[in-house]
Amino acid sequence: MSGFFGCVSKTDCVLDVFYGTDYHSHLGTKRAGVAFYSKEKGFQRAIHSLEDGYFRNKFQSDIDGFSANSGIGIISDNEAQPIVLTSHLGRFAVATVAKISNLSELEEYFIKQRRTFSETSQGGVNPTELVGMLISEGETFEEGIVNVFNRIKGSCSLIVLTDQGVIAARDKLGRTPIIIGKKDGAYAVAFETCSFSNLDYEIDKYLGPGEIVMVNADGHHQLRKPSSKMQVCSFLWVYYGYPPSFYEEINVDESRYRCGAAIAKKDDVEADFVAGIPDSGVGHAIGYSNQRGIPHMRPYAKYTPTWPRSFMPQNQQMRDLVAKMKLIPNTALIKNKRGIFLDDSIVRGTQLKDNVVDLYSAGIKEVHMRIACPPLTHPCEFLNFSRSRSNLDLATHKAVFQLTGIEHHNMANYSDTSNGNYAAMVEQIRKNLNLTTLKFQKLNDLVEAIGVPKENLCTHCFDGSSYF
Ligand code: SF4
């Protein structure tokens, strides 16, 4: 994933961009960048790696040297950005939250035209530079952005800094959000609305799928209407969105409470406490606990002074180590107790397996695991989501392989809860993780808990139903 923030103000906006971007730090660990525009200085830019430090301490010294009334910033889980380009549209900076599945096809298209790429990313072309080149093919910014929507496979939300203001364009199927905030004399655009509150912005407008809006210090105007089809990612609410944020006018934490409550309504297991696996399991656990009246407790403490991030390093071995080291079990709350644990999802299950070993070592009697979404049977093809895996990495595929000895590519039979195959797969996952009991949320209950109509919500991970 990645996340961006932009701002246009009647006064200097550098600090708003600095802090607004920082509030997207949970969305990426690889690179971050800012770009500013002022009449006096033109375009100014800084990019740093986040692999050995945080956004604020990496950019603090740059920020002192910037002055501007408009700017954008990005926390990127992939390539270095924003990219500054000079084209017939003028000079502009672009930042993207995107996955471009047909990157090599588009690279070849430009190379055949003898165009050049100047940036690199992981040894290949920089996807955001390619988006900038697609924008430059249009007669106008609007036409160029529609060209991006039409030509890329995957998803792409973007913000463009021009000498006239910031253009915000939400992915054509709205997989990721863009929201406009306002305060006296300034407008902001963001992925996460939690970035608004402490900078005194209030939500002004939710962009629809494929909508394009030009934002300046006096207001904003629509360059392209939203389309009717939407496939907003359900994991925004279940897992990676920040609790105070809103998408489609629906708050993240409230939807997590509803998710937990929906599981609780169909559950009757006896236990001494309910707990969430930090961080995103906590909202689901509070909802469960409130519904059933079983006390919510904190048998795990997250060691935030040195392990504050939820997304981990790219290297899987290091990620597993960090995941283990940052959670400390509290034996006083665990010993001889029966616990109900809520987690957002089970991807590979390796981290959860380690957590369960720790719980038994700390003396727990029973571990009842409740998962806020249905089993993940289909990898994500639409977002650069660090939890997307190849099929056999998924706990579901592994369980089905153990049961049948066959690598299944069509998991429809195992997504259908009325089918015996579903129950057999869940039982195999339970055994693999050494849980006392295991239950997953039903898809209809998840959709209802989020509050977006099923046809507008991407639930592809669970039922393979989405499209490009
Ligand atoms: S496949 Fe899953 S992670 Fe990807 S957009 Fe759809 S719901 Fe989100």
Short mmCIF file of C-alpha atoms and ligand atoms in Angstrom, two decimals, residues 1 175 231-236 240 376 378-383 385 388 457-462 466, ligand 1:
data_model
loop_
_atom_site.label_atom_id
_atom_site.label_comp_id
_atom_site.label_asym_id
_atom_site.label_seq_id
_atom_site.Cartn_x
_atom_site.Cartn_y
_atom_site.Cartn_z
CA MET A 1 0.00 0.00 0.00
CA ARG A 175 -10.29 0.75 -4.74
CA GLN A 231 -14.96 -1.71 -5.90
CA VAL A 232 -13.58 -0.07 -2.76
CA CYS A 233 -11.25 -2.42 -0.87
CA SER A 234 -12.95 -4.01 2.16
CA PHE A 235 -9.57 -4.36 3.89
CA LEU A 236 -9.52 -0.58 4.42
CA TYR A 240 -5.09 -1.34 7.17
CA LEU A 376 -8.66 -15.50 2.29
CA HIS A 378 -7.84 -15.39 -3.52
CA PRO A 379 -4.67 -13.25 -3.56
CA CYS A 380 -5.18 -9.54 -4.29
CA GLU A 381 -4.59 -8.62 -7.92
CA PHE A 382 -5.57 -4.99 -7.60
CA LEU A 383 -3.49 -3.29 -4.91
CA PHE A 385 -0.88 -4.71 -0.67
CA SER A 388 -0.79 -10.30 -1.13
CA LEU A 457 -17.25 -3.34 -2.21
CA CYS A 458 -14.27 -5.43 -3.32
CA THR A 459 -14.50 -8.77 -1.51
CA HIS A 460 -12.30 -10.56 -4.04
CA CYS A 461 -9.98 -11.93 -1.33
CA PHE A 462 -12.87 -13.99 0.01
CA SER A 466 -13.96 -8.53 -8.41
S1 SF4 B 1 -8.66 -8.28 -3.45
FE1 SF4 B 1 -8.76 -7.96 -1.22
S2 SF4 B 1 -7.04 -6.57 -0.71
FE2 SF4 B 1 -7.36 -6.50 -2.95
S3 SF4 B 1 -8.72 -4.75 -3.30
FE3 SF4 B 1 -10.03 -6.55 -3.12
S4 SF4 B 1 -10.58 -6.71 -0.93
FE4 SF4 B 1 -8.83 -5.29 -1.13
#
